[in-house]
mmCIF file with all atom_site columns, C-alpha atoms in Angstrom:
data_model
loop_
_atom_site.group_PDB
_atom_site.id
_atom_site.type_symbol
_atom_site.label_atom_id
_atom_site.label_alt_id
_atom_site.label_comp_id
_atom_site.label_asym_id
_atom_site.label_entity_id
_atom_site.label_seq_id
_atom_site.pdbx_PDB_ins_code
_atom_site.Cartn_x
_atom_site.Cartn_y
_atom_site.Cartn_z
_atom_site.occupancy
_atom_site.B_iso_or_equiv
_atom_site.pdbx_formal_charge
_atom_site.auth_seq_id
_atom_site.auth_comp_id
_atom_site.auth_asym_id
_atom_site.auth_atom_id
_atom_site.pdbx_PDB_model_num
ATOM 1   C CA . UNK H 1 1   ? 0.000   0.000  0.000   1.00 52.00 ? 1   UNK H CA 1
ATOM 2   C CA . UNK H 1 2   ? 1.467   3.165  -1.260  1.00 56.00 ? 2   UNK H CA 1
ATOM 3   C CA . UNK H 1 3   ? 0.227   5.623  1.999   1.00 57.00 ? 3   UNK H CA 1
ATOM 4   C CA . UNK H 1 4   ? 1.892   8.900  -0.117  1.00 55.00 ? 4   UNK H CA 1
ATOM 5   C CA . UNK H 1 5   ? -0.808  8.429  -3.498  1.00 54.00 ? 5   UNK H CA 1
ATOM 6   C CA . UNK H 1 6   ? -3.102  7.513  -0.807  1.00 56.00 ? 6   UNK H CA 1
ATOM 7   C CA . UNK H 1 7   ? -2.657  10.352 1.446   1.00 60.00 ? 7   UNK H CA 1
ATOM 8   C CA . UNK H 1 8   ? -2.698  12.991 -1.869  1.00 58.00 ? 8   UNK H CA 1
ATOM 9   C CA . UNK H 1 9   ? -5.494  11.183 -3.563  1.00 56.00 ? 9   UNK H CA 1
ATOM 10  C CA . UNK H 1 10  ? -7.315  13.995 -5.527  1.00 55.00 ? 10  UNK H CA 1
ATOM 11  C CA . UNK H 1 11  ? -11.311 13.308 -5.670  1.00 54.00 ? 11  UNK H CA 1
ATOM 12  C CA . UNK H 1 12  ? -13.478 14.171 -8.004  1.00 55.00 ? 12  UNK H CA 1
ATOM 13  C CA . UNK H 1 13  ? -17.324 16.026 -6.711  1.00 57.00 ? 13  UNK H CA 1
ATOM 14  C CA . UNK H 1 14  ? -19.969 15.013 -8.705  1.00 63.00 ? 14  UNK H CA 1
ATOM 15  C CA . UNK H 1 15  ? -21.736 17.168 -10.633 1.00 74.00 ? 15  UNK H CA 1
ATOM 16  C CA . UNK H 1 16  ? -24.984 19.221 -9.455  1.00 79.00 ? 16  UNK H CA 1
ATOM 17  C CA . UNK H 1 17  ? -28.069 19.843 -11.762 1.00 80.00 ? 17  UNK H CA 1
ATOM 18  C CA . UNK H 1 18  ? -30.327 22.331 -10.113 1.00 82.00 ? 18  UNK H CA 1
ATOM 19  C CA . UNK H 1 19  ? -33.290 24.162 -12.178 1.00 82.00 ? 19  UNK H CA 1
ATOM 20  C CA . UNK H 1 20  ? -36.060 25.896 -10.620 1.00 82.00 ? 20  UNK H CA 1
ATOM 21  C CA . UNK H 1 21  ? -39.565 24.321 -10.285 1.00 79.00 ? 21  UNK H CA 1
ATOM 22  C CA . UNK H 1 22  ? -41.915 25.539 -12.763 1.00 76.00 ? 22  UNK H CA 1
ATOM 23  C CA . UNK H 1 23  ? -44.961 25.827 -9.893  1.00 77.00 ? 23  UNK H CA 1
ATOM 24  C CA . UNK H 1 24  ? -43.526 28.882 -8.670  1.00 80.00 ? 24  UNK H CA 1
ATOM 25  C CA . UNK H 1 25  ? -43.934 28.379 -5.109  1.00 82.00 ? 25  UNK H CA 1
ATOM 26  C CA . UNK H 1 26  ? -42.170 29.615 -2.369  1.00 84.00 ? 26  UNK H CA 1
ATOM 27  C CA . UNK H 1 27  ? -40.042 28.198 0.179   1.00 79.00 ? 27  UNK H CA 1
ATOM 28  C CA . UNK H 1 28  ? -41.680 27.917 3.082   1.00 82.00 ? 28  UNK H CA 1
ATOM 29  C CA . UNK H 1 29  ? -38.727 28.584 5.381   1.00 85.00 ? 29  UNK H CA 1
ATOM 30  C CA . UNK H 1 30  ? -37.317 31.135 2.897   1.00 86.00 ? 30  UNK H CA 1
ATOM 31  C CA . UNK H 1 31  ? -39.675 32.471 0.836   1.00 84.00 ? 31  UNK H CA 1
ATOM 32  C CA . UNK H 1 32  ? -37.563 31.598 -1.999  1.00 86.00 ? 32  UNK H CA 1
ATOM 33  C CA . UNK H 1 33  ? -38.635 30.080 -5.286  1.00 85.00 ? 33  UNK H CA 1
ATOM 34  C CA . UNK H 1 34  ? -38.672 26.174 -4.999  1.00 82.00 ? 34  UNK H CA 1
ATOM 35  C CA . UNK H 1 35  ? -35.603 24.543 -6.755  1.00 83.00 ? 35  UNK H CA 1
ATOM 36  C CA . UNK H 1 36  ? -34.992 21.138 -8.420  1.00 84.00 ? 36  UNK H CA 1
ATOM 37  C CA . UNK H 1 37  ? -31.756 18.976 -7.868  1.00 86.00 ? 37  UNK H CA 1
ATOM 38  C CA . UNK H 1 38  ? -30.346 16.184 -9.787  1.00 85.00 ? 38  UNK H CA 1
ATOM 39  C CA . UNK H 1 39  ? -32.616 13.786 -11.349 1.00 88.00 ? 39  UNK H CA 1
ATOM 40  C CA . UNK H 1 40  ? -35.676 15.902 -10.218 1.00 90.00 ? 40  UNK H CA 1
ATOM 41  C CA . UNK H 1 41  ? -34.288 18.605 -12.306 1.00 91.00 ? 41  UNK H CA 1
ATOM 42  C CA . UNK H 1 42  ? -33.992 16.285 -14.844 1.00 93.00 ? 42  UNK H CA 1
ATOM 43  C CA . UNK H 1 43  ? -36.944 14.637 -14.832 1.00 93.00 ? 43  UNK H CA 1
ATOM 44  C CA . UNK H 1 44  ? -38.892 17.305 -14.890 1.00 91.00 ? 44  UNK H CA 1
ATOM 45  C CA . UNK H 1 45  ? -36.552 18.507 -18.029 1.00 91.00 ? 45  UNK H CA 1
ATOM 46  C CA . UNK H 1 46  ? -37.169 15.507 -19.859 1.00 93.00 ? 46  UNK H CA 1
ATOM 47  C CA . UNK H 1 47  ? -41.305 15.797 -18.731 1.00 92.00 ? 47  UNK H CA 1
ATOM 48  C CA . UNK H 1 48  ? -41.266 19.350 -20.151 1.00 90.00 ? 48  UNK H CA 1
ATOM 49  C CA . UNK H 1 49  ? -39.464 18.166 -23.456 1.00 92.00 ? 49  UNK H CA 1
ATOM 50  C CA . UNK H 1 50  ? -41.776 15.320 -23.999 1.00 92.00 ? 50  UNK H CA 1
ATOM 51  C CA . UNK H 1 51  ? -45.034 17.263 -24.142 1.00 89.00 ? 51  UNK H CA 1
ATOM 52  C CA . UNK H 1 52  ? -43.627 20.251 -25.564 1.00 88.00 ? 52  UNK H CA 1
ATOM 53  C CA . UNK H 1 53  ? -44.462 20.951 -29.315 1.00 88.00 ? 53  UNK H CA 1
ATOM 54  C CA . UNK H 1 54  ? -41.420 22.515 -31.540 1.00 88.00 ? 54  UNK H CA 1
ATOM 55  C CA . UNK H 1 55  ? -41.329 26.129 -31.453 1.00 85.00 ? 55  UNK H CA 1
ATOM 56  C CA . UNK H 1 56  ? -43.279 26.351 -28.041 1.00 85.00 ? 56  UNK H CA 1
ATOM 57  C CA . UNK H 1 57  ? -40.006 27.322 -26.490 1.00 79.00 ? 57  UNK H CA 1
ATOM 58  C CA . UNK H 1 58  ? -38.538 30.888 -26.940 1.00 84.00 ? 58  UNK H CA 1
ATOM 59  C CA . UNK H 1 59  ? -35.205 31.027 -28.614 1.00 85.00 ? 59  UNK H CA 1
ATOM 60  C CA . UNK H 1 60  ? -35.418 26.841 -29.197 1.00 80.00 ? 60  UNK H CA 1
ATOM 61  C CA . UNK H 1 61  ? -37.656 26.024 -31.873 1.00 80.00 ? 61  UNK H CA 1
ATOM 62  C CA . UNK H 1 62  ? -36.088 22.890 -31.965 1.00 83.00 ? 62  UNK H CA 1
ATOM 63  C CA . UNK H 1 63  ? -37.155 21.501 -28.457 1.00 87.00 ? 63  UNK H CA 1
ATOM 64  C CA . UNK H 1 64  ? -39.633 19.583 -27.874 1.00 87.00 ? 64  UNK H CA 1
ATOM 65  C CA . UNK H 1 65  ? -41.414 16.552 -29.471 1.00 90.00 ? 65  UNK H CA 1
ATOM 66  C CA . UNK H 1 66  ? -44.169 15.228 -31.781 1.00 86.00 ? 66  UNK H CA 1
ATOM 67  C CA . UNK H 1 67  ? -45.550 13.259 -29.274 1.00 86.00 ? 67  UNK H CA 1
ATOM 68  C CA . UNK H 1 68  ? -48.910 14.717 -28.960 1.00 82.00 ? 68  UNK H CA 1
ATOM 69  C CA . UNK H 1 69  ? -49.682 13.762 -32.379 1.00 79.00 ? 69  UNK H CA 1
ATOM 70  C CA . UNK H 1 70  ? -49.525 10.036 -31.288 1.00 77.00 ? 70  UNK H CA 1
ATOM 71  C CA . UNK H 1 71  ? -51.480 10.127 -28.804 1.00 76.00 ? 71  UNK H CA 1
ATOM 72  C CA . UNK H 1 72  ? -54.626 9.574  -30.626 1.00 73.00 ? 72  UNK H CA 1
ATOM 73  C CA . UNK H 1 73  ? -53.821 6.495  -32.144 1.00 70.00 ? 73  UNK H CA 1
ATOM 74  C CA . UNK H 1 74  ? -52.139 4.186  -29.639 1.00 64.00 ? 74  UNK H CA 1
ATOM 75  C CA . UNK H 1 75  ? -54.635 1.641  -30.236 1.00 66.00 ? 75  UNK H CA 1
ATOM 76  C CA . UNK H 1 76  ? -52.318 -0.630 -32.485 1.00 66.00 ? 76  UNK H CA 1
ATOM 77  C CA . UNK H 1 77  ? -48.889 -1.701 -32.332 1.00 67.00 ? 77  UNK H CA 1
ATOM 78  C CA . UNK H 1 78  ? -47.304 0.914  -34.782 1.00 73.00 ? 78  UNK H CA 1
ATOM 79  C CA . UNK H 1 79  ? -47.784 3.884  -33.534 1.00 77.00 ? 79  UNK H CA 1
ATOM 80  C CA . UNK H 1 80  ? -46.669 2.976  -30.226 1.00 83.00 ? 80  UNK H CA 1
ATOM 81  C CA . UNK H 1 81  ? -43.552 2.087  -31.901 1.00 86.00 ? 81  UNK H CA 1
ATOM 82  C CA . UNK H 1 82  ? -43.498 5.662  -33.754 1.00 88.00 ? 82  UNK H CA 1
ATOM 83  C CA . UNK H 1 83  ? -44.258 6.819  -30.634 1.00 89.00 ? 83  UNK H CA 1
ATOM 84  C CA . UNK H 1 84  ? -41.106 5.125  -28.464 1.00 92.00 ? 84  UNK H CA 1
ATOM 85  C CA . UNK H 1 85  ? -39.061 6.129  -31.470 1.00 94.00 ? 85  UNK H CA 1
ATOM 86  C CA . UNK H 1 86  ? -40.387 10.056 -31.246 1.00 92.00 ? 86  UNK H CA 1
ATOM 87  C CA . UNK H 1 87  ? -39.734 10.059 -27.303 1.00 94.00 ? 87  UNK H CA 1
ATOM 88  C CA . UNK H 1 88  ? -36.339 8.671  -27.519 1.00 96.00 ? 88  UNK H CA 1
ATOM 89  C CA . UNK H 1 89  ? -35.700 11.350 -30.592 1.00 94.00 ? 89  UNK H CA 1
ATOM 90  C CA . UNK H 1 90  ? -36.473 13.979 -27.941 1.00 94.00 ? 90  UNK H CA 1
ATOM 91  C CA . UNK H 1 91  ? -34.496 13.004 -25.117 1.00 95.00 ? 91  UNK H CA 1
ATOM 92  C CA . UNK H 1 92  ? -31.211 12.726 -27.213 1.00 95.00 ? 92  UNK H CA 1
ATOM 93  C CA . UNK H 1 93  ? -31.802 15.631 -28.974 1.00 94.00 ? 93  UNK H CA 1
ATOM 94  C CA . UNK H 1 94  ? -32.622 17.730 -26.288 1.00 93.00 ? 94  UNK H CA 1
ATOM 95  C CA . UNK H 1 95  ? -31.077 16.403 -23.302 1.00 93.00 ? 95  UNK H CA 1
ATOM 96  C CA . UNK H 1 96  ? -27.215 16.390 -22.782 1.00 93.00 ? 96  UNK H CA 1
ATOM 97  C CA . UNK H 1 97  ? -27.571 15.522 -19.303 1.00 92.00 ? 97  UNK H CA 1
ATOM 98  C CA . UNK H 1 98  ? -28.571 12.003 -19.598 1.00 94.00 ? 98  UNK H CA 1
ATOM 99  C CA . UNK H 1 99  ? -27.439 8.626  -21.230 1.00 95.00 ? 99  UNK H CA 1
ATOM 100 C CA . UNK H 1 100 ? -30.742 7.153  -22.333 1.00 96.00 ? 100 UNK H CA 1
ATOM 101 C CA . UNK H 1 101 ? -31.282 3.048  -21.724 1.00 97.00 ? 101 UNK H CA 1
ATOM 102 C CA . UNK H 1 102 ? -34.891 2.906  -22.768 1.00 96.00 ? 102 UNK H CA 1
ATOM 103 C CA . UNK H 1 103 ? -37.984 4.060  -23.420 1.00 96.00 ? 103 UNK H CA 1
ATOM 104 C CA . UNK H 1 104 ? -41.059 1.692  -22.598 1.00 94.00 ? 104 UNK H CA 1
ATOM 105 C CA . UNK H 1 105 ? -45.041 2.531  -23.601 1.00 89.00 ? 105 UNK H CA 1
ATOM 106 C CA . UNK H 1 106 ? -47.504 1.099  -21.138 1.00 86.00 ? 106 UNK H CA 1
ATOM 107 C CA . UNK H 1 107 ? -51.289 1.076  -21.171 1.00 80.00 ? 107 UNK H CA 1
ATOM 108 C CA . UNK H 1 108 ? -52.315 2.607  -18.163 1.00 79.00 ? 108 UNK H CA 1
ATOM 109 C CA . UNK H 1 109 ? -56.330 2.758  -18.528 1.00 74.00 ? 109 UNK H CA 1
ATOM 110 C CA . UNK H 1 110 ? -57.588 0.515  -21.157 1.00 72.00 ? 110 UNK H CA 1
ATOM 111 C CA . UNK H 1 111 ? -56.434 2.477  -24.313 1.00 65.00 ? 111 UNK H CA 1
ATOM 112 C CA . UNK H 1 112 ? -57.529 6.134  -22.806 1.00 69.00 ? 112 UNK H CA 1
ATOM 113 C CA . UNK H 1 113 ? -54.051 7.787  -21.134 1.00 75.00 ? 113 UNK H CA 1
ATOM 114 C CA . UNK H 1 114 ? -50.681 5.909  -21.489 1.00 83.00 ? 114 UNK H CA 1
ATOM 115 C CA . UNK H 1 115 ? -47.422 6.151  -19.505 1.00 89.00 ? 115 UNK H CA 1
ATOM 116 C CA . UNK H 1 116 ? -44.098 6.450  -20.716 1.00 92.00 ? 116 UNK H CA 1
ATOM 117 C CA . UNK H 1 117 ? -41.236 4.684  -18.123 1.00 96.00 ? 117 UNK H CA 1
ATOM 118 C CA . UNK H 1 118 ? -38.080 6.416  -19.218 1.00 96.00 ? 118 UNK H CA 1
ATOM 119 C CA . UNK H 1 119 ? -34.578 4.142  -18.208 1.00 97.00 ? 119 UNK H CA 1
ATOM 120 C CA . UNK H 1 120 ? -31.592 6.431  -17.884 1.00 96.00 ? 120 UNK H CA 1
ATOM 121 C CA . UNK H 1 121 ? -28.418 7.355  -16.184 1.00 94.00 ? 121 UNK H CA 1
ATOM 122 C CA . UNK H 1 122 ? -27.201 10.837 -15.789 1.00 90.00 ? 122 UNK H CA 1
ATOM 123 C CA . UNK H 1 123 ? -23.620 11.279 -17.500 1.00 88.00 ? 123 UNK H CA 1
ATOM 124 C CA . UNK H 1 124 ? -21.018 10.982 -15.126 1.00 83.00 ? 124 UNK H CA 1
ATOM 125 C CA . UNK H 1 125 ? -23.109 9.281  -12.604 1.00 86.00 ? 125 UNK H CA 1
ATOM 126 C CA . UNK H 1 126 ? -23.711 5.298  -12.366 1.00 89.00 ? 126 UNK H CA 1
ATOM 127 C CA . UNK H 1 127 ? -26.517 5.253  -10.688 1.00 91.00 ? 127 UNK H CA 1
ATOM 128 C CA . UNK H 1 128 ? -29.609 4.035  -13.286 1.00 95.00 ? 128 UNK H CA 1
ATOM 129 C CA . UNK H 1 129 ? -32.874 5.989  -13.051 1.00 95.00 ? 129 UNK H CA 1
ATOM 130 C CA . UNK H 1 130 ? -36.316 5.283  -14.059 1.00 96.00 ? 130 UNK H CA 1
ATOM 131 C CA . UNK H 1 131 ? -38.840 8.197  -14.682 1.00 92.00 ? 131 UNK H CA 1
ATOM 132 C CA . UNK H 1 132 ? -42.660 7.797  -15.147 1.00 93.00 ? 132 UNK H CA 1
ATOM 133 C CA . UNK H 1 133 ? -44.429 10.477 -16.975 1.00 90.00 ? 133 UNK H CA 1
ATOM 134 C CA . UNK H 1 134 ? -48.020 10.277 -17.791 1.00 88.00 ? 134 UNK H CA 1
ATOM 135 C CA . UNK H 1 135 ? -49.425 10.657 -21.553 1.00 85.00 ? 135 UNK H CA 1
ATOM 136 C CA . UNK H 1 136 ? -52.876 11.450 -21.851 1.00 77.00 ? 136 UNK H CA 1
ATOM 137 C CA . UNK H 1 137 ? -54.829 13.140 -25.159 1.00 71.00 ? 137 UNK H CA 1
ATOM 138 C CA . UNK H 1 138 ? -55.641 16.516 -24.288 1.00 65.00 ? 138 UNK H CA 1
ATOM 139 C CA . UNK H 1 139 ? -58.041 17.120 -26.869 1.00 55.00 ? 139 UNK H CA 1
#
């Protein structure tokens, strides 16, 4: 055991991802506006990107994602596929932050509102992540 390397070992701090929550609401304690860390930050990132149309977002009219225009027809195979593929488009298009595993479509109410679970790890970190966000027709 080399005790010199061991005593000057430099370590390396993770990374922090903080954003601030899009409710608005104050700290209780504070009075500050409520903020986000980590994979809260980023799941609420990757929530905003999936149900955000292109050109919704000022000075990005690339964000965002077709996935609206799926939701209407998730009664066959197909366009769940289309959209699995449109949601995964999205995330590595838009989000830097994350290393995407998977995206999986799930029937959550007979056919009427769907769930997407999204796999992922955020770079740098190992620790894998799985994010729920609901997809319902809003029409």
């Amino acid at each position: 055991m080399d005790t010199y390397t061991d005593q000057y070992k430099i370590s390396r701090p993770y990374k922090q991802f903080i954003d601030v929550s899009l409710s608005f609401e104050p700290n209780a304690l504070t009075g500050d506006i409520l903020t986000l860390k980590n994979e809260r930050a980023i799941n609420n990132s990757i929530e905003n990107i999936i149900l955000s149309l292109p050109g919704e977002t000022p000075f990005n009219h690339d964000m965002g994602s077709q996935v609206s225009n799926y939701l209407f027809e998730l009664n066959s195979p197909g366009p769940v596929a289309f959209l699995t593929q449109e949601i995964e488009r999205a995330i590595r298009f838009n989000e830097p932050r994350v290393e995407l595993l998977g995206v999986e479509i799930v029937d959550t109410d007979n056919g009427h509102s769907f769930s997407a679970q999204i796999t992922y790890k955020i770079i740098g970190y190992e620790e894998v992540i799985t994010f729920t966000s609901l997809l319902e027709p809003t029409r």
